[in-house]
DNA sequence: AATTGACCCAACCGCCAGTTG
DNA sequence: GCAACTGGCGGTTGGGTCAAT
């Protein structure tokens, strides 16, 4: 492939001197009118065609973070804050994945907001913004396997979302991206809260599953299903108290309905939870945890014994929030 | 009014994965 | 299989703004 060398941002001897720094209104106008007429098929060749002395990378950034018409600027509302915090707990610093659940917000904007506002907010609440655990939480040393499974699902879906959006971008460069596909787990969740049943999501225990997004080539293998099916069992300790999965799920549904007031996240919930390390699969493995005296079931078991509703409430709220944000896309 | 420091955010940088020849 | 290239992402920075002194 022949590269238009003048469009690279790297320093080169044969380069055209490229402008850096803030964009002028004239440059914005040039970029906008070019994209309006031709779309943005190739960022590498766009600057020269549009008459801009910028590298393609800079043009792409300007477009995606500022000029795109579907960007909402201004303060984040409580619902958005809530969603960001909870998605960060699930996905870590994967801003683009988080942005996929926040319509009209860019990853860069969310990243900035996290670094300048939300991080401090959590710290003030006594929560470690990276692990989402209360600092010095006595139970913070164990991570339940089932939580890891749920986390794994979230990450898996996130990766799928990214792959699909990449595919779509390649298939049609100029037209705006379609709304991201549902987090399948959340889709089932949402379905269940609006008349469907979550049981149908878990119904097929034979290993086949209808969980497949229209564009995804991924399907649930037996192994994947085993992990997926861990969701109901993730509530096993509670199920033991409540008497089976159905009841557990119904309980979760009820709570999720109660948490429809998405502006209301009780900090006590977060504090009492001692969030598990959701990002454990993404980040390098943490140092071995110090020995701790928790009952069988570790973090989960302990918290459940003390306050099982709080745990369910958190997940109800988290999943509900993501589903809510998807509904608005 | 001048200075200082904190805060905010647009833009840049470096890295990585995927694609192409 | 390899090198060159592109697009995308997360981390970081620099300059503008604002409040406190």
mmCIF file of C-alpha atoms (C1' of nucleotides) in Angstrom:
data_model
loop_
_atom_site.group_PDB
_atom_site.id
_atom_site.type_symbol
_atom_site.label_atom_id
_atom_site.label_comp_id
_atom_site.label_asym_id
_atom_site.label_seq_id
_atom_site.Cartn_x
_atom_site.Cartn_y
_atom_site.Cartn_z
ATOM 1 C CA UNK A 1 0.000 0.000 0.000
ATOM 2 C CA UNK A 2 1.289 3.395 -0.899
ATOM 3 C CA UNK A 3 1.248 5.728 2.052
ATOM 4 C CA UNK A 4 0.775 9.413 1.780
ATOM 5 C CA UNK A 5 3.817 10.225 3.876
ATOM 6 C CA UNK A 6 2.866 13.826 4.335
ATOM 7 C CA UNK A 7 -0.117 12.763 6.354
ATOM 8 C CA UNK A 8 1.782 10.981 9.063
ATOM 9 C CA UNK A 9 2.311 12.876 12.291
ATOM 10 C CA UNK A 10 5.751 11.391 12.834
ATOM 11 C CA UNK A 11 8.790 13.526 12.306
ATOM 12 C CA UNK A 12 10.257 12.862 8.889
ATOM 13 C CA UNK A 13 12.820 14.672 6.827
ATOM 14 C CA UNK A 14 10.639 14.817 3.746
ATOM 15 C CA UNK A 15 7.575 15.911 5.644
ATOM 16 C CA UNK A 16 5.401 18.867 4.920
ATOM 17 C CA UNK A 17 5.368 21.072 7.977
ATOM 18 C CA UNK A 18 2.198 20.106 9.763
ATOM 19 C CA UNK A 19 0.344 22.380 12.081
ATOM 20 C CA UNK A 20 -0.176 21.362 15.676
ATOM 21 C CA UNK A 21 -2.103 22.808 18.543
ATOM 22 C CA UNK A 22 -5.582 24.241 18.776
ATOM 23 C CA UNK A 23 -7.783 24.185 15.728
ATOM 24 C CA UNK A 24 -8.919 27.452 14.199
ATOM 25 C CA UNK A 25 -12.545 27.973 13.142
ATOM 26 C CA UNK A 26 -11.342 28.015 9.529
ATOM 27 C CA UNK A 27 -9.743 24.612 9.908
ATOM 28 C CA UNK A 28 -12.868 23.274 11.566
ATOM 29 C CA UNK A 29 -14.912 24.595 8.694
ATOM 30 C CA UNK A 30 -12.652 22.993 6.111
ATOM 31 C CA UNK A 31 -12.790 19.655 7.857
ATOM 32 C CA UNK A 32 -16.526 19.806 8.343
ATOM 33 C CA UNK A 33 -17.304 20.758 4.782
ATOM 34 C CA UNK A 34 -14.980 18.092 3.410
ATOM 35 C CA UNK A 35 -16.527 15.370 5.552
ATOM 36 C CA UNK A 36 -19.978 16.632 4.707
ATOM 37 C CA UNK A 37 -19.237 16.265 1.023
ATOM 38 C CA UNK A 38 -17.037 13.199 0.914
ATOM 39 C CA UNK A 39 -17.325 11.385 4.214
ATOM 40 C CA UNK A 40 -14.236 10.265 6.075
ATOM 41 C CA UNK A 41 -13.093 7.181 4.234
ATOM 42 C CA UNK A 42 -9.350 7.606 4.649
ATOM 43 C CA UNK A 43 -7.983 9.841 7.345
ATOM 44 C CA UNK A 44 -4.515 9.542 5.892
ATOM 45 C CA UNK A 45 -5.398 11.247 2.646
ATOM 46 C CA UNK A 46 -8.091 13.507 4.026
ATOM 47 C CA UNK A 47 -5.913 16.463 5.117
ATOM 48 C CA UNK A 48 -4.350 17.045 1.700
ATOM 49 C CA UNK A 49 -7.679 16.609 -0.043
ATOM 50 C CA UNK A 50 -9.377 18.964 2.391
ATOM 51 C CA UNK A 51 -6.572 21.487 2.170
ATOM 52 C CA UNK A 52 -5.540 21.090 5.783
ATOM 53 C CA UNK A 53 -1.966 21.203 7.027
ATOM 54 C CA UNK A 54 -2.729 18.634 9.705
ATOM 55 C CA UNK A 55 -1.977 14.978 10.038
ATOM 56 C CA UNK A 56 -4.820 12.548 9.496
ATOM 57 C CA UNK A 57 -4.669 11.508 13.089
ATOM 58 C CA UNK A 58 -5.248 15.053 14.240
ATOM 59 C CA UNK A 59 -8.194 15.388 11.859
ATOM 60 C CA UNK A 60 -9.737 12.171 13.084
ATOM 61 C CA UNK A 61 -9.354 13.252 16.693
ATOM 62 C CA UNK A 62 -10.861 16.647 16.002
ATOM 63 C CA UNK A 63 -13.802 15.034 14.280
ATOM 64 C CA UNK A 64 -14.473 12.265 16.754
ATOM 65 C CA UNK A 65 -13.977 14.351 19.885
ATOM 66 C CA UNK A 66 -15.360 17.699 18.866
ATOM 67 C CA UNK A 67 -16.922 18.237 15.455
ATOM 68 C CA UNK A 68 -19.140 15.177 15.169
ATOM 69 C CA UNK A 69 -22.752 16.347 15.089
ATOM 70 C CA UNK A 70 -23.943 13.674 17.491
ATOM 71 C CA UNK A 71 -21.927 14.909 20.427
ATOM 72 C CA UNK A 72 -23.555 16.407 23.458
ATOM 73 C CA UNK A 73 -21.320 18.837 25.243
ATOM 74 C CA UNK A 74 -21.631 20.204 28.716
ATOM 75 C CA UNK A 75 -22.077 18.862 32.179
ATOM 76 C CA UNK A 76 -22.701 15.221 32.866
ATOM 77 C CA UNK A 77 -25.927 14.547 34.713
ATOM 78 C CA UNK A 78 -26.274 12.249 37.679
ATOM 79 C CA UNK A 79 -27.517 9.395 35.552
ATOM 80 C CA UNK A 80 -24.458 9.639 33.367
ATOM 81 C CA UNK A 81 -22.143 9.875 36.371
ATOM 82 C CA UNK A 82 -23.767 6.834 37.868
ATOM 83 C CA UNK A 83 -23.416 4.902 34.643
ATOM 84 C CA UNK A 84 -19.777 5.842 34.206
ATOM 85 C CA UNK A 85 -18.867 4.798 37.726
ATOM 86 C CA UNK A 86 -20.598 1.475 37.401
ATOM 87 C CA UNK A 87 -19.273 0.752 33.938
ATOM 88 C CA UNK A 88 -15.807 1.653 35.115
ATOM 89 C CA UNK A 89 -16.193 -0.895 37.849
ATOM 90 C CA UNK A 90 -17.020 -3.457 35.172
ATOM 91 C CA UNK A 91 -14.682 -2.465 32.380
ATOM 92 C CA UNK A 92 -11.851 -0.485 33.915
ATOM 93 C CA UNK A 93 -10.227 2.307 31.900
ATOM 94 C CA UNK A 94 -11.768 1.177 28.646
ATOM 95 C CA UNK A 95 -13.201 4.541 27.800
ATOM 96 C CA UNK A 96 -14.336 3.712 24.316
ATOM 97 C CA UNK A 97 -16.297 0.741 25.630
ATOM 98 C CA UNK A 98 -17.836 2.911 28.317
ATOM 99 C CA UNK A 99 -18.639 5.579 25.752
ATOM 100 C CA UNK A 100 -20.515 2.985 23.726
ATOM 101 C CA UNK A 101 -23.094 2.937 26.527
ATOM 102 C CA UNK A 102 -23.316 6.698 26.862
ATOM 103 C CA UNK A 103 -25.005 8.222 23.856
ATOM 104 C CA UNK A 104 -23.502 11.447 22.551
ATOM 105 C CA UNK A 105 -20.468 11.268 24.782
ATOM 106 C CA UNK A 106 -16.943 10.563 23.615
ATOM 107 C CA UNK A 107 -14.411 8.366 25.290
ATOM 108 C CA UNK A 108 -12.098 11.322 25.652
ATOM 109 C CA UNK A 109 -14.757 13.376 27.363
ATOM 110 C CA UNK A 110 -15.603 10.551 29.728
ATOM 111 C CA UNK A 111 -11.947 9.983 30.458
ATOM 112 C CA UNK A 112 -11.462 13.660 31.282
ATOM 113 C CA UNK A 113 -14.543 13.729 33.445
ATOM 114 C CA UNK A 114 -13.434 10.645 35.275
ATOM 115 C CA UNK A 115 -9.987 12.044 35.939
ATOM 116 C CA UNK A 116 -11.173 15.461 37.051
ATOM 117 C CA UNK A 117 -14.440 14.740 38.855
ATOM 118 C CA UNK A 118 -15.435 11.167 39.471
ATOM 119 C CA UNK A 119 -12.082 9.948 40.718
ATOM 120 C CA UNK A 120 -12.074 12.608 43.397
ATOM 121 C CA UNK A 121 -15.672 11.945 44.231
ATOM 122 C CA UNK A 122 -14.929 8.283 44.873
ATOM 123 C CA UNK A 123 -11.822 9.090 46.855
ATOM 124 C CA UNK A 124 -13.826 11.459 49.020
ATOM 125 C CA UNK A 125 -16.273 8.650 49.596
ATOM 126 C CA UNK A 126 -13.394 6.508 50.743
ATOM 127 C CA UNK A 127 -13.443 4.300 47.664
ATOM 128 C CA UNK A 128 -10.409 3.356 45.683
ATOM 129 C CA UNK A 129 -11.247 4.578 42.162
ATOM 130 C CA UNK A 130 -9.222 1.842 40.526
ATOM 131 C CA UNK A 131 -10.542 -1.165 42.363
ATOM 132 C CA UNK A 132 -13.877 0.337 43.417
ATOM 133 C CA UNK A 133 -13.308 -1.125 46.819
ATOM 134 C CA UNK A 134 -13.583 0.847 49.987
ATOM 135 C CA UNK A 135 -10.124 1.542 51.237
ATOM 136 C CA UNK A 136 -9.097 -0.751 54.107
ATOM 137 C CA UNK A 137 -12.126 -2.904 53.513
ATOM 138 C CA UNK A 138 -11.604 -5.967 55.668
ATOM 139 C CA UNK A 139 -13.144 -8.202 53.019
ATOM 140 C CA UNK A 140 -11.370 -6.766 50.056
ATOM 141 C CA UNK A 141 -8.945 -9.597 49.833
ATOM 142 C CA UNK A 142 -11.052 -12.203 48.125
ATOM 143 C CA UNK A 143 -12.814 -12.240 44.829
ATOM 144 C CA UNK A 144 -15.612 -14.695 44.299
ATOM 145 C CA UNK A 145 -15.324 -16.898 41.290
ATOM 146 C CA UNK A 146 -18.840 -16.100 40.193
ATOM 147 C CA UNK A 147 -18.211 -12.413 40.199
ATOM 148 C CA UNK A 148 -15.202 -13.100 38.061
ATOM 149 C CA UNK A 149 -17.474 -14.958 35.684
ATOM 150 C CA UNK A 150 -19.864 -12.065 35.443
ATOM 151 C CA UNK A 151 -16.977 -9.749 34.952
ATOM 152 C CA UNK A 152 -15.640 -12.031 32.273
ATOM 153 C CA UNK A 153 -18.953 -11.812 30.476
ATOM 154 C CA UNK A 154 -18.893 -8.047 30.585
ATOM 155 C CA UNK A 155 -15.403 -7.956 29.178
ATOM 156 C CA UNK A 156 -16.219 -10.498 26.544
ATOM 157 C CA UNK A 157 -19.213 -8.491 25.451
ATOM 158 C CA UNK A 158 -17.203 -5.330 25.485
ATOM 159 C CA UNK A 159 -14.635 -6.891 23.182
ATOM 160 C CA UNK A 160 -17.413 -8.044 20.900
ATOM 161 C CA UNK A 161 -18.902 -4.569 20.814
ATOM 162 C CA UNK A 162 -15.588 -3.124 19.796
ATOM 163 C CA UNK A 163 -15.034 -5.726 17.117
ATOM 164 C CA UNK A 164 -18.480 -5.172 15.698
ATOM 165 C CA UNK A 165 -18.146 -1.430 15.612
ATOM 166 C CA UNK A 166 -14.808 -1.861 13.870
ATOM 167 C CA UNK A 167 -16.433 -4.113 11.323
ATOM 168 C CA UNK A 168 -19.216 -1.652 10.727
ATOM 169 C CA UNK A 169 -16.768 1.189 10.333
ATOM 170 C CA UNK A 170 -14.907 -0.759 7.686
ATOM 171 C CA UNK A 171 -18.086 -1.666 5.838
ATOM 172 C CA UNK A 172 -19.293 1.893 5.592
ATOM 173 C CA UNK A 173 -16.816 4.569 6.338
ATOM 174 C CA UNK A 174 -18.856 7.696 5.884
ATOM 175 C CA UNK A 175 -22.294 7.051 7.327
ATOM 176 C CA UNK A 176 -22.653 7.440 11.065
ATOM 177 C CA UNK A 177 -22.261 4.340 13.161
ATOM 178 C CA UNK A 178 -25.353 2.431 14.099
ATOM 179 C CA UNK A 179 -26.122 2.215 17.763
ATOM 180 C CA UNK A 180 -24.013 -0.406 19.474
ATOM 181 C CA UNK A 181 -25.485 -3.848 19.862
ATOM 182 C CA UNK A 182 -26.888 -4.724 23.198
ATOM 183 C CA UNK A 183 -24.827 -6.350 25.803
ATOM 184 C CA UNK A 184 -26.567 -9.679 25.326
ATOM 185 C CA UNK A 185 -26.777 -10.318 29.007
ATOM 186 C CA UNK A 186 -28.301 -6.923 29.423
ATOM 187 C CA UNK A 187 -30.626 -7.496 26.539
ATOM 188 C CA UNK A 188 -32.019 -10.493 28.287
ATOM 189 C CA UNK A 189 -32.121 -8.489 31.440
ATOM 190 C CA UNK A 190 -33.970 -5.655 29.827
ATOM 191 C CA UNK A 191 -36.303 -8.047 28.112
ATOM 192 C CA UNK A 192 -37.099 -9.617 31.400
ATOM 193 C CA UNK A 193 -37.872 -6.302 33.020
ATOM 194 C CA UNK A 194 -40.212 -5.338 30.224
ATOM 195 C CA UNK A 195 -42.277 -8.455 29.902
ATOM 196 C CA UNK A 196 -39.899 -11.185 28.838
ATOM 197 C CA UNK A 197 -38.346 -13.616 31.220
ATOM 198 C CA UNK A 198 -34.796 -13.867 32.246
ATOM 199 C CA UNK A 199 -35.379 -17.573 32.550
ATOM 200 C CA UNK A 200 -35.587 -17.814 28.791
ATOM 201 C CA UNK A 201 -32.121 -16.439 28.697
ATOM 202 C CA UNK A 202 -30.822 -19.242 30.818
ATOM 203 C CA UNK A 203 -33.387 -21.787 29.775
ATOM 204 C CA UNK A 204 -31.425 -23.992 27.425
ATOM 205 C CA UNK A 205 -29.233 -26.050 29.618
ATOM 206 C CA UNK A 206 -28.328 -28.412 26.785
ATOM 207 C CA UNK A 207 -25.556 -26.178 25.644
ATOM 208 C CA UNK A 208 -27.194 -24.364 22.761
ATOM 209 C CA UNK A 209 -28.136 -20.793 23.085
ATOM 210 C CA UNK A 210 -30.000 -18.236 21.090
ATOM 211 C CA UNK A 211 -27.764 -15.575 22.458
ATOM 212 C CA UNK A 212 -26.316 -14.146 19.359
ATOM 213 C CA UNK A 213 -26.457 -10.624 18.122
ATOM 214 C CA UNK A 214 -27.523 -10.110 14.508
ATOM 215 C CA UNK A 215 -24.064 -9.108 13.393
ATOM 216 C CA UNK A 216 -21.952 -11.142 15.666
ATOM 217 C CA UNK A 217 -20.247 -14.242 14.427
ATOM 218 C CA UNK A 218 -19.679 -15.335 17.950
ATOM 219 C CA UNK A 219 -21.933 -17.816 19.546
ATOM 220 C CA UNK A 220 -22.030 -19.417 22.900
ATOM 221 C CA UNK A 221 -20.150 -22.647 22.930
ATOM 222 C CA UNK A 222 -20.753 -25.116 25.666
ATOM 223 C CA UNK A 223 -17.883 -23.654 27.561
ATOM 224 C CA UNK A 224 -19.130 -20.155 27.158
ATOM 225 C CA UNK A 225 -22.547 -21.205 28.204
ATOM 226 C CA UNK A 226 -21.104 -22.751 31.272
ATOM 227 C CA UNK A 227 -19.675 -19.391 32.123
ATOM 228 C CA UNK A 228 -22.844 -17.619 31.203
ATOM 229 C CA UNK A 229 -24.890 -19.972 33.240
ATOM 230 C CA UNK A 230 -22.754 -18.993 36.168
ATOM 231 C CA UNK A 231 -24.830 -15.875 36.521
ATOM 232 C CA UNK A 232 -27.696 -17.552 38.293
ATOM 233 C CA UNK A 233 -25.275 -19.590 40.314
ATOM 234 C CA UNK A 234 -23.459 -16.425 41.108
ATOM 235 C CA UNK A 235 -26.342 -15.751 43.378
ATOM 236 C CA UNK A 236 -26.114 -19.190 44.793
ATOM 237 C CA UNK A 237 -25.323 -18.086 48.315
ATOM 238 C CA UNK A 238 -28.373 -15.904 48.224
ATOM 239 C CA UNK A 239 -30.318 -18.575 46.450
ATOM 240 C CA UNK A 240 -29.587 -20.812 49.341
ATOM 241 C CA UNK A 241 -31.351 -18.333 51.518
ATOM 242 C CA UNK A 242 -34.178 -17.569 49.176
ATOM 243 C CA UNK A 243 -34.809 -20.987 47.813
ATOM 244 C CA UNK A 244 -33.649 -21.384 44.236
ATOM 245 C CA UNK A 245 -32.707 -19.529 41.109
ATOM 246 C CA UNK A 246 -36.179 -18.489 40.070
ATOM 247 C CA UNK A 247 -36.770 -16.787 43.322
ATOM 248 C CA UNK A 248 -33.385 -15.238 43.235
ATOM 249 C CA UNK A 249 -33.951 -13.873 39.783
ATOM 250 C CA UNK A 250 -37.382 -12.615 40.701
ATOM 251 C CA UNK A 251 -35.809 -10.928 43.660
ATOM 252 C CA UNK A 252 -33.254 -9.298 41.465
ATOM 253 C CA UNK A 253 -35.947 -8.140 39.092
ATOM 254 C CA UNK A 254 -37.880 -6.529 41.890
ATOM 255 C CA UNK A 255 -34.861 -4.767 43.150
ATOM 256 C CA UNK A 256 -33.900 -3.634 39.683
ATOM 257 C CA UNK A 257 -37.282 -2.052 39.316
ATOM 258 C CA UNK A 258 -36.797 -0.270 42.582
ATOM 259 C CA UNK A 259 -33.529 1.110 41.374
ATOM 260 C CA UNK A 260 -35.114 2.764 38.360
ATOM 261 C CA UNK A 261 -34.382 6.005 40.123
ATOM 262 C CA UNK A 262 -30.995 6.159 38.516
ATOM 263 C CA UNK A 263 -30.108 9.506 40.064
ATOM 264 C CA UNK A 264 -30.053 7.802 43.387
ATOM 265 C CA UNK A 265 -27.066 5.666 44.109
ATOM 266 C CA UNK A 266 -26.659 5.198 47.735
ATOM 267 C CA UNK A 267 -23.008 5.712 48.611
ATOM 268 C CA UNK A 268 -23.519 3.425 51.544
ATOM 269 C CA UNK A 269 -24.228 0.648 49.087
ATOM 270 C CA UNK A 270 -20.961 1.224 47.346
ATOM 271 C CA UNK A 271 -19.132 1.559 50.594
ATOM 272 C CA UNK A 272 -20.581 -1.502 52.161
ATOM 273 C CA UNK A 273 -20.003 -3.572 49.099
ATOM 274 C CA UNK A 274 -16.281 -3.531 48.887
ATOM 275 C CA UNK A 275 -16.420 -3.918 45.137
ATOM 276 C CA UNK A 276 -14.703 -6.951 43.765
ATOM 277 C CA UNK A 277 -11.826 -6.390 41.437
ATOM 278 C CA UNK A 278 -13.783 -6.447 38.232
ATOM 279 C CA UNK A 279 -10.840 -5.576 36.128
ATOM 280 C CA UNK A 280 -8.770 -8.468 37.296
ATOM 281 C CA UNK A 281 -8.954 -10.166 33.907
ATOM 282 C CA UNK A 282 -7.795 -7.077 32.116
ATOM 283 C CA UNK A 283 -5.170 -5.657 34.372
ATOM 284 C CA UNK A 284 -2.062 -7.592 35.317
ATOM 285 C CA UNK A 285 -2.816 -9.958 38.159
ATOM 286 C CA UNK A 286 -2.567 -8.206 41.493
ATOM 287 C CA UNK A 287 -0.046 -9.377 44.037
ATOM 288 C CA UNK A 288 -1.199 -12.373 46.042
ATOM 289 C CA UNK A 289 -3.778 -11.286 48.550
ATOM 290 C CA UNK A 290 -2.845 -11.347 52.172
ATOM 291 C CA UNK A 291 -4.377 -14.160 54.144
ATOM 292 C CA UNK A 292 -7.764 -13.275 55.434
ATOM 293 C CA UNK A 293 -10.385 -14.839 57.573
ATOM 294 C CA UNK A 294 -13.500 -14.819 55.543
ATOM 295 C CA UNK A 295 -16.076 -17.490 55.537
ATOM 296 C CA UNK A 296 -16.289 -19.944 52.677
ATOM 297 C CA UNK A 297 -17.309 -18.020 49.627
ATOM 298 C CA UNK A 298 -14.808 -15.306 50.404
ATOM 299 C CA UNK A 299 -15.827 -11.795 49.755
ATOM 300 C CA UNK A 300 -19.114 -12.818 48.293
ATOM 301 C CA UNK A 301 -20.100 -15.183 51.014
ATOM 302 C CA UNK A 302 -19.229 -12.724 53.698
ATOM 303 C CA UNK A 303 -21.040 -9.814 52.238
ATOM 304 C CA UNK A 304 -23.988 -11.917 51.370
ATOM 305 C CA UNK A 305 -24.281 -13.101 54.898
ATOM 306 C CA UNK A 306 -24.231 -9.563 56.141
ATOM 307 C CA UNK A 307 -26.195 -7.807 53.486
ATOM 308 C CA UNK A 308 -27.237 -9.894 50.539
ATOM 309 C CA UNK A 309 -29.702 -7.319 49.314
ATOM 310 C CA UNK A 310 -26.972 -4.807 48.945
ATOM 311 C CA UNK A 311 -25.109 -7.070 46.582
ATOM 312 C CA UNK A 312 -28.127 -7.800 44.480
ATOM 313 C CA UNK A 313 -29.041 -4.160 44.547
ATOM 314 C CA UNK A 314 -25.691 -3.206 43.135
ATOM 315 C CA UNK A 315 -26.004 -5.573 40.205
ATOM 316 C CA UNK A 316 -29.589 -4.666 39.656
ATOM 317 C CA UNK A 317 -28.600 -1.079 39.451
ATOM 318 C CA UNK A 318 -25.561 -1.694 37.283
ATOM 319 C CA UNK A 319 -27.230 -3.873 34.707
ATOM 320 C CA UNK A 320 -30.308 -1.771 34.745
ATOM 321 C CA UNK A 321 -28.325 1.356 34.073
ATOM 322 C CA UNK A 322 -26.582 -0.111 31.092
ATOM 323 C CA UNK A 323 -29.825 -1.434 29.690
ATOM 324 C CA UNK A 324 -31.392 1.947 30.300
ATOM 325 C CA UNK A 325 -28.653 3.721 28.407
ATOM 326 C CA UNK A 326 -29.050 1.264 25.544
ATOM 327 C CA UNK A 327 -32.762 1.890 25.336
ATOM 328 C CA UNK A 328 -32.083 5.506 24.639
ATOM 329 C CA UNK A 329 -29.768 4.854 21.716
ATOM 330 C "C1'" DA B 1 -4.704 45.000 40.782
ATOM 331 C "C1'" DA B 2 -1.284 41.421 40.747
ATOM 332 C "C1'" DT B 3 0.093 36.891 41.800
ATOM 333 C "C1'" DT B 4 -0.437 32.161 42.579
ATOM 334 C "C1'" DG B 5 -2.248 27.716 42.457
ATOM 335 C "C1'" DA B 6 -5.932 24.573 41.308
ATOM 336 C "C1'" DC B 7 -8.776 23.028 37.887
ATOM 337 C "C1'" DC B 8 -10.349 21.775 33.309
ATOM 338 C "C1'" DC B 9 -10.140 20.006 28.745
ATOM 339 C "C1'" DA B 10 -8.522 19.896 23.918
ATOM 340 C "C1'" DA B 11 -4.909 17.988 21.744
ATOM 341 C "C1'" DC B 12 -0.790 15.341 21.424
ATOM 342 C "C1'" DC B 13 2.041 11.146 22.097
ATOM 343 C "C1'" DG B 14 3.174 6.456 22.089
ATOM 344 C "C1'" DC B 15 1.743 2.031 21.644
ATOM 345 C "C1'" DC B 16 -0.780 -1.764 19.646
ATOM 346 C "C1'" DA B 17 -3.596 -4.606 16.527
ATOM 347 C "C1'" DG B 18 -5.155 -5.262 12.054
ATOM 348 C "C1'" DT B 19 -4.467 -4.771 7.109
ATOM 349 C "C1'" DT B 20 -2.047 -4.640 2.840
ATOM 350 C "C1'" DG B 21 1.460 -5.503 -0.631
ATOM 351 C "C1'" DG C 1 6.373 -14.467 6.737
ATOM 352 C "C1'" DC C 2 7.680 -9.770 6.792
ATOM 353 C "C1'" DA C 3 7.705 -4.834 6.675
ATOM 354 C "C1'" DA C 4 5.162 -0.774 6.063
ATOM 355 C "C1'" DC C 5 1.214 1.493 7.001
ATOM 356 C "C1'" DT C 6 -3.436 2.851 9.130
ATOM 357 C "C1'" DG C 7 -6.727 3.496 12.589
ATOM 358 C "C1'" DG C 8 -7.834 3.405 17.265
ATOM 359 C "C1'" DC C 9 -7.050 3.599 22.108
ATOM 360 C "C1'" DG C 10 -5.456 5.131 26.721
ATOM 361 C "C1'" DG C 11 -2.194 8.111 29.072
ATOM 362 C "C1'" DT C 12 -0.282 12.537 29.458
ATOM 363 C "C1'" DT C 13 0.475 17.414 28.794
ATOM 364 C "C1'" DG C 14 0.112 22.345 28.079
ATOM 365 C "C1'" DG C 15 -2.379 26.346 28.074
ATOM 366 C "C1'" DG C 16 -6.558 28.824 29.293
ATOM 367 C "C1'" DT C 17 -9.712 30.028 33.095
ATOM 368 C "C1'" DC C 18 -11.031 31.047 37.597
ATOM 369 C "C1'" DA C 19 -10.932 31.548 42.500
ATOM 370 C "C1'" DA C 20 -8.255 32.603 46.530
ATOM 371 C "C1'" DT C 21 -4.870 35.437 48.649
#
